Coordinates of C-alpha atoms and ligand atoms in Angstrom, one line a residue:
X267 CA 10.4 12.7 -8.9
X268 CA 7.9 11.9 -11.3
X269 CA 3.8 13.0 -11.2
X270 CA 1.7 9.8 -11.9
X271 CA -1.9 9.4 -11.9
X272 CA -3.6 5.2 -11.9
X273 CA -6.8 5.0 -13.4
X274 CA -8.3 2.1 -11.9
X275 CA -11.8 -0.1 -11.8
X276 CA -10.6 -1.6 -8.8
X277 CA -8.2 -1.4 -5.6
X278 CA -8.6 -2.5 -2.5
X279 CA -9.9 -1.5 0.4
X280 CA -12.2 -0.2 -1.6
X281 CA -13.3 -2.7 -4.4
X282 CA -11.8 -6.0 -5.5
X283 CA -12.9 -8.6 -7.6
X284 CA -9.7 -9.9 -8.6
X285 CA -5.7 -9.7 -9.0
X286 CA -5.9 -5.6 -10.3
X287 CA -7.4 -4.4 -7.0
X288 CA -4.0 -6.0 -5.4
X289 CA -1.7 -4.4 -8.0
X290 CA -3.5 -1.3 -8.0
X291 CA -3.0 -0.8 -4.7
X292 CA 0.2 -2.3 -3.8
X293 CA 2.4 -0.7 -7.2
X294 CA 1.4 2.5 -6.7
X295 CA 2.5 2.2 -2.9
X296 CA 5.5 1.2 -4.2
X297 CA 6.4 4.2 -6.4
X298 CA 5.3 6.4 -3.7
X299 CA 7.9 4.9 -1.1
X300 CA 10.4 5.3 -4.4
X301 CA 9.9 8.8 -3.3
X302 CA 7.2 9.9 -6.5
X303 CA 3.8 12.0 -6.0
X304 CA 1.0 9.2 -7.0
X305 CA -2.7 9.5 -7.4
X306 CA -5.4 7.0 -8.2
X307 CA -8.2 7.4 -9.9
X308 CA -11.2 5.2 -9.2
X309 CA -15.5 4.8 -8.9
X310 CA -16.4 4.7 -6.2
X311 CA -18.8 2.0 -5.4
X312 CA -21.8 1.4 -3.4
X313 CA -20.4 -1.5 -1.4
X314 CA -17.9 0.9 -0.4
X315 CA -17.3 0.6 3.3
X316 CA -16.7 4.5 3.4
X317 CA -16.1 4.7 7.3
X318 CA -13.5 2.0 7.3
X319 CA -11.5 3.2 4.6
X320 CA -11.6 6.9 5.8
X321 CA -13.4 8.2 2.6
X322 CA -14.7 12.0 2.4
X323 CA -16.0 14.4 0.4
X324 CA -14.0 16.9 -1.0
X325 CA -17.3 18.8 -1.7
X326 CA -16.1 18.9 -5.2
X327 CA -18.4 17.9 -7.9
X328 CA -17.6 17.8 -11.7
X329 CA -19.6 17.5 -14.8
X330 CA -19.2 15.1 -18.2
X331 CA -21.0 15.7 -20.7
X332 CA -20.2 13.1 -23.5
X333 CA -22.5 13.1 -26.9
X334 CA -25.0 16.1 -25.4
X335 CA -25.3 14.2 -22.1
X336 CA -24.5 15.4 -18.8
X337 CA -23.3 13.1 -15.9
X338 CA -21.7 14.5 -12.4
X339 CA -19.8 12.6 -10.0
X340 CA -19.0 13.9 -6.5
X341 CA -15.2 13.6 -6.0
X342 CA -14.7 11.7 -2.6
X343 CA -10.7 11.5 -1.4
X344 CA -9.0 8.5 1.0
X345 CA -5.3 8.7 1.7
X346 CA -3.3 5.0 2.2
X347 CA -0.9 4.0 4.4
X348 CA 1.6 4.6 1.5
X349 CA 0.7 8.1 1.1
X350 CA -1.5 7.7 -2.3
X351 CA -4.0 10.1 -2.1
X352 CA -7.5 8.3 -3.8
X353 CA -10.0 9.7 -5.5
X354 CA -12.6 8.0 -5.7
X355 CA -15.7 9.2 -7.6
X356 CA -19.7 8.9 -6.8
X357 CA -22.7 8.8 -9.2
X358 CA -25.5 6.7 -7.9
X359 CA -27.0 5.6 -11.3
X360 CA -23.4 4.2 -12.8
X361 CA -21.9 3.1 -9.6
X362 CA -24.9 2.3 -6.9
X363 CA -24.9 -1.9 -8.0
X364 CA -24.9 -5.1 -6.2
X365 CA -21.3 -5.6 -8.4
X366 CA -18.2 -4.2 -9.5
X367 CA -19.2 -5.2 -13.5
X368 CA -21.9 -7.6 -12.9
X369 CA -23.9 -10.4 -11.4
X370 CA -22.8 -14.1 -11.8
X371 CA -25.9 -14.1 -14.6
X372 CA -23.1 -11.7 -16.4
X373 CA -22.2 -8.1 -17.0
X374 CA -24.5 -5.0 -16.6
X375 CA -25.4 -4.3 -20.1
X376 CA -24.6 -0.5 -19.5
X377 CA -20.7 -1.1 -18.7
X378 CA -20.2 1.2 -21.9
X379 CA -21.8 4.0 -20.3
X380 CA -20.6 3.6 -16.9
X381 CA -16.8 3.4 -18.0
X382 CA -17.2 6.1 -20.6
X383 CA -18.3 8.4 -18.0
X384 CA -15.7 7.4 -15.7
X385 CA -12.8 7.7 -18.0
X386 CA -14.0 11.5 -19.4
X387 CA -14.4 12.1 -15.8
X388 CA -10.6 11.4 -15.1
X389 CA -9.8 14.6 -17.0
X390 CA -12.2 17.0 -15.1
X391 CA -10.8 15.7 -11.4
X392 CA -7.4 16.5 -13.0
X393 CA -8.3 20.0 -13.7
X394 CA -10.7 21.1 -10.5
X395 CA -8.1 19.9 -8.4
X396 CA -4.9 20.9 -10.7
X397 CA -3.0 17.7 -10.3
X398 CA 0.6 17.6 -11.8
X399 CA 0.6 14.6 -13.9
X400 CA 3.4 13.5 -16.2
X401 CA 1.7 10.1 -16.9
X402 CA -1.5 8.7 -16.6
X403 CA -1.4 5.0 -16.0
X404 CA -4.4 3.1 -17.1
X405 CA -5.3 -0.7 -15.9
X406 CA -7.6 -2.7 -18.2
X407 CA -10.1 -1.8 -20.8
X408 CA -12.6 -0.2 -18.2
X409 CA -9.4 2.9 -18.4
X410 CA -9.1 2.3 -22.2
X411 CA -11.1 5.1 -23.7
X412 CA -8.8 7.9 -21.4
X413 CA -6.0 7.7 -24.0
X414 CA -8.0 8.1 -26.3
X415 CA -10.3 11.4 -25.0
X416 CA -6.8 11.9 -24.3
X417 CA -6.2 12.6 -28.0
X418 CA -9.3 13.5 -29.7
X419 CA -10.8 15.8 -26.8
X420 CA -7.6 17.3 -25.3
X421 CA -5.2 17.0 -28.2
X422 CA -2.7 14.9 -26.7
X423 CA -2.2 16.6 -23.7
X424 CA -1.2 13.9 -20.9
X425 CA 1.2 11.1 -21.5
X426 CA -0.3 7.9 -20.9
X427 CA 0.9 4.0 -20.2
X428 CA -1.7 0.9 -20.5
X429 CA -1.1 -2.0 -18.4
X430 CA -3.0 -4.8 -19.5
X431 CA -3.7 -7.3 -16.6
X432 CA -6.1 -9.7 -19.0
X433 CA -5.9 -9.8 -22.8
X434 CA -9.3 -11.8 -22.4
X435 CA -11.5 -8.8 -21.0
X436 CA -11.7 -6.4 -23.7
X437 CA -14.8 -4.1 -23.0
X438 CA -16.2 -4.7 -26.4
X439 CA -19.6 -3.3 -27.4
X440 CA -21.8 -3.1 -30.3
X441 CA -20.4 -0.6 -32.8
X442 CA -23.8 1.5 -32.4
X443 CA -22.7 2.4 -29.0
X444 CA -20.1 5.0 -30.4
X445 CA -21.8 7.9 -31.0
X446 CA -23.5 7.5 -26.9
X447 CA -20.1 7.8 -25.6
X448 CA -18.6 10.5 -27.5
X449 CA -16.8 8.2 -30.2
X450 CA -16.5 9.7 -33.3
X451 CA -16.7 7.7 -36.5
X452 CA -13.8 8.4 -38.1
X453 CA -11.8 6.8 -35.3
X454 CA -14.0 4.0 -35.6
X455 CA -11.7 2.4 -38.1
X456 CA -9.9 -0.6 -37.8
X457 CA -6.8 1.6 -37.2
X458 CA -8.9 3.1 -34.1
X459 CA -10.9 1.6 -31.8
X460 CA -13.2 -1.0 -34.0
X461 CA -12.5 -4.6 -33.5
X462 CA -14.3 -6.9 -35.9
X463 CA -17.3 -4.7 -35.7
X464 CA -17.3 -3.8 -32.1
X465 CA -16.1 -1.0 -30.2
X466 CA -13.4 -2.3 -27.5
X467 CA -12.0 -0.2 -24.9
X468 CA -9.5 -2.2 -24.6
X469 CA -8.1 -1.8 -28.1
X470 CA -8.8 1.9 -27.9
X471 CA -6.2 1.9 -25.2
X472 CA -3.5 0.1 -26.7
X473 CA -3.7 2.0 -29.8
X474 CA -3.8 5.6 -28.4
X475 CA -1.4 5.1 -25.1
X476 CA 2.1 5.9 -25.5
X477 CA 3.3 2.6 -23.9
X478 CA 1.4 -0.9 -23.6
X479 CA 2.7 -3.3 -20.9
X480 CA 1.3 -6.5 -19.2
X481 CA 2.2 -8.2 -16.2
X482 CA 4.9 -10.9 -16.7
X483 CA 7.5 -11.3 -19.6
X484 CA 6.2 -14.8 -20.7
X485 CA 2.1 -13.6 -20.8
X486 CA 3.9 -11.1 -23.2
X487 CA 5.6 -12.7 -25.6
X488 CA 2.6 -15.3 -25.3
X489 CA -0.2 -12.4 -26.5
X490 CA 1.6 -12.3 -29.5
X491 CA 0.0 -15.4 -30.8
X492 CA -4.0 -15.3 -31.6
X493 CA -5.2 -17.3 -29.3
X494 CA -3.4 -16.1 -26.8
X495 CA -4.0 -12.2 -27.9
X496 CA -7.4 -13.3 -28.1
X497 CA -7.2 -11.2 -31.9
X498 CA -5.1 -8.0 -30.0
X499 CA -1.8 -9.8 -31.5
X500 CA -1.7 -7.9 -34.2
X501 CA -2.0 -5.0 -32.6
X502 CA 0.7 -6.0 -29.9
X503 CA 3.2 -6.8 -32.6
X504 CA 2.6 -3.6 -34.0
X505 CA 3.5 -1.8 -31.0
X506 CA 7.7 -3.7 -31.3
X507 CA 9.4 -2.3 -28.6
X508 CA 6.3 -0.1 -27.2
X509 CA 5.2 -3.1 -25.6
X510 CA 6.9 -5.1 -22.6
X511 CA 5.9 -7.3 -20.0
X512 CA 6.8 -6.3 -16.1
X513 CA 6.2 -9.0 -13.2
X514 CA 3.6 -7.7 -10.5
X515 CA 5.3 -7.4 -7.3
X516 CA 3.5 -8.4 -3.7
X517 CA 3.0 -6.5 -0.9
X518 CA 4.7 -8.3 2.0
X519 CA 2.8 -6.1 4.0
X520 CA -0.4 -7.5 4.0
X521 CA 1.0 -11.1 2.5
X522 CA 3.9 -12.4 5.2
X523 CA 3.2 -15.2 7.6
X524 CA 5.0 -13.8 10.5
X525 CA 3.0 -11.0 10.8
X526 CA -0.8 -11.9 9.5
X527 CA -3.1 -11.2 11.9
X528 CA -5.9 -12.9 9.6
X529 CA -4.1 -16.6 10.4
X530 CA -4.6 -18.8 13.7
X531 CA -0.5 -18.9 13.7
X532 CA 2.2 -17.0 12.8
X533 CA 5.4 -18.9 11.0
X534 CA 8.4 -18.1 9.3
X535 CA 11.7 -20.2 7.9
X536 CA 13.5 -19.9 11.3
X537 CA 9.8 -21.4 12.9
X538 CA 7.6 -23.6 11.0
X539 CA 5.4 -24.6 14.1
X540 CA 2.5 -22.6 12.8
X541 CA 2.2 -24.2 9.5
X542 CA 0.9 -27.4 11.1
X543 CA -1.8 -25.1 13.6
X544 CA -3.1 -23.1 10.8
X545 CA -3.5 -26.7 8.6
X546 CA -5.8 -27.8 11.8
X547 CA -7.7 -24.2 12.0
X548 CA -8.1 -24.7 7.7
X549 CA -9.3 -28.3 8.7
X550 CA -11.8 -27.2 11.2
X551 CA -13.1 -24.3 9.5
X552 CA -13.8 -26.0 6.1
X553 CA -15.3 -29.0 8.1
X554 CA -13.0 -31.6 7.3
X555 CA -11.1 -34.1 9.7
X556 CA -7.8 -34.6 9.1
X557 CA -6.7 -37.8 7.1
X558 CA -3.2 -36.8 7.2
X559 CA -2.6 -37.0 3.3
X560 CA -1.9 -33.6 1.8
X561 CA -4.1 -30.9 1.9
X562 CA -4.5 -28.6 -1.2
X563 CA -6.4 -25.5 -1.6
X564 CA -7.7 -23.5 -4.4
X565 CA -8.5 -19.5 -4.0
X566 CA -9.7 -18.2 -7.0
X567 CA -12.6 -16.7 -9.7
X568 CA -14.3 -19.2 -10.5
X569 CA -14.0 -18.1 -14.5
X570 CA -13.2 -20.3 -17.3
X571 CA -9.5 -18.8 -17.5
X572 CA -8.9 -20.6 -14.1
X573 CA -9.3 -24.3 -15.4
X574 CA -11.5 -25.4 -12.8
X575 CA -12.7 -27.9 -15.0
X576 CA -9.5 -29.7 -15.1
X577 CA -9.9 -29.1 -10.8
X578 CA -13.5 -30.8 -11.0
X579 CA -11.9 -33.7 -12.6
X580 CA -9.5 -34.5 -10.8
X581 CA -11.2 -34.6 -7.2
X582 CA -11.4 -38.2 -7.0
X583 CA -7.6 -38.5 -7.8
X584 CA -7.0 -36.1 -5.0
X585 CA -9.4 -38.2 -2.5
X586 CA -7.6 -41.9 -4.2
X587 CA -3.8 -40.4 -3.3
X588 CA -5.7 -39.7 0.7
X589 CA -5.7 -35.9 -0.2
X590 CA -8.1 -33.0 0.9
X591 CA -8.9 -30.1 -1.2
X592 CA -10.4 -27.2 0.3
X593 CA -11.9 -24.8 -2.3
X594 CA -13.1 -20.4 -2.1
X595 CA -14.4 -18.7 -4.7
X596 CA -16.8 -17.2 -6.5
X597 CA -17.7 -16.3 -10.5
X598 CA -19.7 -17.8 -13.7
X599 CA -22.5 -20.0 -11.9
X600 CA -21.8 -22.9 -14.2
X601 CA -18.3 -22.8 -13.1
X602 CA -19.5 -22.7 -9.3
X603 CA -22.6 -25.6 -10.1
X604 CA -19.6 -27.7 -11.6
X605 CA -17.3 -27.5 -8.8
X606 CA -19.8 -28.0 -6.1
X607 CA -21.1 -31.2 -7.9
X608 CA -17.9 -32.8 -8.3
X609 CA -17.1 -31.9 -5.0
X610 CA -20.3 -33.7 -3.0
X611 CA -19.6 -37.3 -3.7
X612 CA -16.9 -36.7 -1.5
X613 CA -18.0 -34.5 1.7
X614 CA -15.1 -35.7 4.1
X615 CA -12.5 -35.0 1.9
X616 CA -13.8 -32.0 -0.1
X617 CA -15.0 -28.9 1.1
X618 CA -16.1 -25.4 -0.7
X619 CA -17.3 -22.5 -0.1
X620 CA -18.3 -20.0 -2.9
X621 CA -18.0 -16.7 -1.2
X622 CA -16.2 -14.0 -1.1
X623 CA -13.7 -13.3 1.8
X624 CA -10.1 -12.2 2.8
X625 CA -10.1 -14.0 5.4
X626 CA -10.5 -17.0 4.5
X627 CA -7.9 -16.7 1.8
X628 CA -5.4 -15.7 4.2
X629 CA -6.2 -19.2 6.4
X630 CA -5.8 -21.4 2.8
X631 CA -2.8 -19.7 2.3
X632 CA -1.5 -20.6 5.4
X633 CA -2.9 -24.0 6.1
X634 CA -2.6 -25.7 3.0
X635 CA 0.6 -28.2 2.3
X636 CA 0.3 -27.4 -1.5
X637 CA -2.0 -24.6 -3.9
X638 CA -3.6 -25.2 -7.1
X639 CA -3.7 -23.2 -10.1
X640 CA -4.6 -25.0 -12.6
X641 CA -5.6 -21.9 -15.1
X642 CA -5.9 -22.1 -18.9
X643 CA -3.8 -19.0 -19.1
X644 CA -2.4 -16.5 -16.6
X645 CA -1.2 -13.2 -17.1
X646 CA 0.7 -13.4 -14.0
X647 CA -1.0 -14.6 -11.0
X648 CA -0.4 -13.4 -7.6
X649 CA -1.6 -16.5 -5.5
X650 CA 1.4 -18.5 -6.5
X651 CA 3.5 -15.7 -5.4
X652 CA 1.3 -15.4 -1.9
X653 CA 1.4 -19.1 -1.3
X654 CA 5.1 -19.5 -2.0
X655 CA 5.4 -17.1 1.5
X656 CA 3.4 -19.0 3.2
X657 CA 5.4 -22.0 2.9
X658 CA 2.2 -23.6 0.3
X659 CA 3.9 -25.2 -2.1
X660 CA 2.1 -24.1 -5.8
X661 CA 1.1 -27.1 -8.6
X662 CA 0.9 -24.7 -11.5
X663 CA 0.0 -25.1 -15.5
X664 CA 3.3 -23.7 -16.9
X665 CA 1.8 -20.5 -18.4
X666 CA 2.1 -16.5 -18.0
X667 CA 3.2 -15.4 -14.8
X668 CA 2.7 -19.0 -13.4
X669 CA 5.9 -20.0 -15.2
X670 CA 7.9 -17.3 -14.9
X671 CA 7.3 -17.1 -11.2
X672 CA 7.8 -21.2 -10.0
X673 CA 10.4 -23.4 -10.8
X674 CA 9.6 -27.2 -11.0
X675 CA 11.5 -29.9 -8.2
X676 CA 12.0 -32.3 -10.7
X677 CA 13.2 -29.8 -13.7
X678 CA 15.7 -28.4 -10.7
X679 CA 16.0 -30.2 -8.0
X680 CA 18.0 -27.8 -6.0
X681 CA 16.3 -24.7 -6.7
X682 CA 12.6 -26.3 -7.5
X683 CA 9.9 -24.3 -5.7
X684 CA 6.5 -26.2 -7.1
X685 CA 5.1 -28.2 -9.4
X686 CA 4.5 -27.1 -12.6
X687 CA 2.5 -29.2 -15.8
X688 CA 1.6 -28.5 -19.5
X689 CA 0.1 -29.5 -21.9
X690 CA -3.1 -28.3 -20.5
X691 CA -4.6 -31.5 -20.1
X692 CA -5.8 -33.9 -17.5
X693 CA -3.0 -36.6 -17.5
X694 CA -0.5 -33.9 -17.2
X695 CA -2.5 -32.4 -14.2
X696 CA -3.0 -35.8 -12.7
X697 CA 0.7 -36.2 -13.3
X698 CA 1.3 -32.9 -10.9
X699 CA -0.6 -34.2 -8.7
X700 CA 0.6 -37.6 -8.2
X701 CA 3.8 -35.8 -8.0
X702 CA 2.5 -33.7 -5.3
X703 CA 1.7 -36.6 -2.8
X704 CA 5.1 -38.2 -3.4
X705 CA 6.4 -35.1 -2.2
X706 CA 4.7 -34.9 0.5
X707 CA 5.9 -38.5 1.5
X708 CA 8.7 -37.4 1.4
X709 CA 9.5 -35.2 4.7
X710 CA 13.4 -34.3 4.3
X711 CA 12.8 -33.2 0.2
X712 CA 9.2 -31.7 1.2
X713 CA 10.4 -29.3 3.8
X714 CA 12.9 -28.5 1.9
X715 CA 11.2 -27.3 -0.9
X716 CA 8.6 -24.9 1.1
X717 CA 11.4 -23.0 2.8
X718 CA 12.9 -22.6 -1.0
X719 CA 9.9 -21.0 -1.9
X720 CA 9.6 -18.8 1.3
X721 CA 12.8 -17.6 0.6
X722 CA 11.9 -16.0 -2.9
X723 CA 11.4 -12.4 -2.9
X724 CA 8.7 -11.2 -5.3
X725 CA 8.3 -7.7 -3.7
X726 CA 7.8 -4.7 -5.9
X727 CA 11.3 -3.3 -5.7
X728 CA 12.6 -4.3 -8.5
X729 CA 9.1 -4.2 -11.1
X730 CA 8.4 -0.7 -9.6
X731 CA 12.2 1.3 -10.5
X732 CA 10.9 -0.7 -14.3
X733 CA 8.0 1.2 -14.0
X734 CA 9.3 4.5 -13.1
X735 CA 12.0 3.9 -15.6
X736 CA 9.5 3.2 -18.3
X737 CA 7.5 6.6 -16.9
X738 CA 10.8 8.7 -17.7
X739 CA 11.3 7.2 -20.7
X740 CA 7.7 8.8 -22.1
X741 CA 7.7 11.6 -19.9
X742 CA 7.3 14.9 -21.9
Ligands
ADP298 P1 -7.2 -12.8 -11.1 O1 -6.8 -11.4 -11.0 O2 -7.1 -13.3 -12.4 O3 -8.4 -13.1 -10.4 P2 -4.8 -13.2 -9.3 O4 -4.1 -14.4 -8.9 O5 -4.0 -12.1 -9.9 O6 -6.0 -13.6 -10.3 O7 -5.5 -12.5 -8.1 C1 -6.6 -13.0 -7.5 C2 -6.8 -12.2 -6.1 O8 -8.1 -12.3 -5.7 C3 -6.0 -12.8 -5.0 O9 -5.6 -11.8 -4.1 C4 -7.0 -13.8 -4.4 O10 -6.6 -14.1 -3.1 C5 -8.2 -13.0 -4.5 N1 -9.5 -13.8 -4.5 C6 -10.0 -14.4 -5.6 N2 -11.2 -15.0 -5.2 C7 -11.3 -14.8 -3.9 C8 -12.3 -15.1 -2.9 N3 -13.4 -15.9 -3.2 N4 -12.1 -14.7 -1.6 C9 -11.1 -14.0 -1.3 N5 -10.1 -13.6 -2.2 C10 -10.2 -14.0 -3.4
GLC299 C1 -5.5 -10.3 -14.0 C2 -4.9 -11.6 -14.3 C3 -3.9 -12.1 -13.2 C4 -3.1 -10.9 -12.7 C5 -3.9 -9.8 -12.2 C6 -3.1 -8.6 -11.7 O1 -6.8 -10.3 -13.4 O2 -5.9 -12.6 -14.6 O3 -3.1 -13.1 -13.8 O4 -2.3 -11.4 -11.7 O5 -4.7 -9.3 -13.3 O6 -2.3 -8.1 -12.7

């Protein structure tokens, strides 16, 4: 039985803006049902729903002082279904924000501070409530700078392990920001945490941690490359065999068709009569009427990573074939002005809504014949994995976890399980596409194919024993 501690931005129920929340909630349920003691570690924000998630003080509060200045945070505790007991941690001037990191007008310009705080806060919770931790696990650079108070405050004490979920968010600063968060100079060396100049969190975690992973073998041996590594290759290569990619899991819990309660129908292999209800409730709630060509649907973050531009373009392919496209999301307000400009010449075919809700992505999910994901790069992806369950049948850009995670009809027609499409370009995309709506004329080969992919089993089993194993192996 190992001791493990997650340091996390975000995990739901508590905060989400993307992919991490899922896997920081749903791994460490996993090793917990393995039968290890698990803790997170996260901030806890003011768009908290407290009551619903059951938070409460512990009546604890603990002090960081970092570079002569002193911050508290009042240590607030929720247990999960799984049994991980969450700390989550309150101070109103870092944490009290309209967003997790930012607006859609961009990041807070004091995400140094805030994260700095956080991660020298991790070590005090450890000690006023004197947790047994064999390994911290940090997510993404917002956790970077714990390995590396880890060595220069506390002399090495904890072993740590950095997941990286995004080589393209590195939490990189102007250099002068070192001495505010208790960097010391001599680390700030390009053997350290300076990265062309800046200070990144991100790198400060892959140096200092005793193990780097990411989340799918391919995005790992892609982020060896520059542009991929977005400059971290170096730095990855350097690592050999300290660095290895392990495929997020899902939780089948809250993603299974026969069981959602978020969906107008419930469905499985043995009985696909739901699929076609929910395809009429996704119809009706995005205000569309049916014109009984496929319906795809996008869920997604409307960031640059996703490719949305190559989406934008190809709307009026989508509407020429006698598709529908149904779009949620929200992100970078050019990304959302673009997609809501392509999509109004076509307002009985097209229909999107840039919000944020659960919900809604549960009814896509269910309702739509075929899901888009169209991104530039993708460390692994989890929508492709959801929609595969729900019988949605994913067009993917053959990248990351995207890849690794869908097999193409037409590369195997026995085994296919989507579409997938590279280069990155729009005639391969339109290609997909076009391939799409032949498929769907084609009723035998197109059923066929969904129940393949509803078939796959992507639950954590498997990537959580890697974890553990990889736990053990730098356990002390
Ligand atoms: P990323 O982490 O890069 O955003 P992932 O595919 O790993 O990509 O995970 C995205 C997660 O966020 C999925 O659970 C998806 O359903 C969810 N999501 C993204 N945008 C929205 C939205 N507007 N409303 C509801 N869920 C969303
Ligand atoms: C990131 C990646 C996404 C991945 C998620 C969870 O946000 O963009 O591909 O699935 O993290 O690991």
């Amino acid at each position: 039985m190992l001791n493990i501690l997650n340091v996390t931005s975000e995990v739901i129920p508590f905060s989400k803006t993307g992919g991490l929340a899922d896997v920081s909630f749903s791994l460490p349920s996993a090793l917990s049902g393995l039968g290890h003691n698990v803790h997170t570690i996260t901030p806890l924000y003011s768009t908290v729903d407290r009551q619903a998630c059951g938070v409460s003080f512990t009546e604890q509060v603990v002090d960081v002082v970092l570079a002569g200045r002193l911050i508290q945070f009042g240590v607030f505790q929720a247990t999960t279904p799984a049994g991980v007991k969450v700390f989550l941690l309150e101070n109103h001037d870092l944490f009290t924000r309209e967003g997790v990191y930012g607006t859609r007008d961009g990041a807070y310009g004091d995400n140094h501070l805030r994260f700095a705080f956080f991660c020298a806060a991790v070590f005090e919770v450890i000690k006023r409530f004197n947790l047994k931790v064999d390994v911290i696990h940090c997510h993404d650079w917002q956790s970077g700078l714990v390995p590396l108070f880890n060595r220069i405050r506390l002399q090495n004490q904890y072993r740590t392990v950095m997941t990286v979920h995004n080589m393209g968010y590195q939490g990189t600063f102007p250099g002068v920001i070192a001495p505010e968060i208790g960097i010391p100079w001599d680390v700030y060396n390009p053997d350290g945490v300076e990265f062309w100049g800046q200070v990144s969190f991100l790198k400060a975690g892959l140096v200092y941690s005793d193990r780097v992973t990411t989340v799918s073998p391919r995005y790992s041996r892609e982020v060896l490359s520059p542009e991929m590594g977005y400059g971290m290759d170096g730095i990855l290569r350097s690592l050999g065999n300290r660095f290895c990619g392990i495929l997020n899991g899902v939780d089948y819990a809250q993603w299974n068709p026969e069981t959602d309660e978020l969906i107008a129908a419930r469905f499985g292999i043995d009985d696909m009569s739901g699929k076609d209800v929910n395809r009429q409730a996704l119809l009706r709630h995005f205000g569309l009427a049916d014109s009984g060509g496929p319906l795809f649907g996008v869920v997604g973050r409307l960031a640059y990573q996703k490719g949305y531009d190559l989406l934008a373009g190809i709307i009026p392919k989508i509407v020429e074939l006698g598709g529908m496209l149904v779009v949620l999301g929200t992100g970078e307000r050019a990304v959302e002005d673009m997609i809501r400009t392509a999509a109004a010449g076509y307002p009985d075919r097209v229909s999107v809504k840039l919000e944020y809700s659960e919900a809604v992505a549960h009814t896509i999910e269910a309702g739509s014949d075929f899901f888009l994901m169209p991104s530039r790069y993708e460390p692994c992806g989890l929508n492709q994995m959801y929609s595969l369950r729900y019988g949605t049948i994913p067009v993917v850009h053959a990248v990351g976890g995207l890849d690794d995670t869908v097999i193409d009809v037409d590369a195997d027609p026995a085994g296919g399980t989507g579409i997938k499409f590279s280069p990155f370009e729009f005639r391969a995309f339109c290609d997909a596409i076009e391939r799409a709506a032949r498929l769907f004329g084609d009723d035998v080969r197109f059923g066929e194919v969904r129940v393949r992919g509803m078939a796959k089993d992507f639950s954590w089993k498997n990537s959580a024993a890697r974890y553990a194993e990889l736990y053990q192996a730098v356990r002390k």
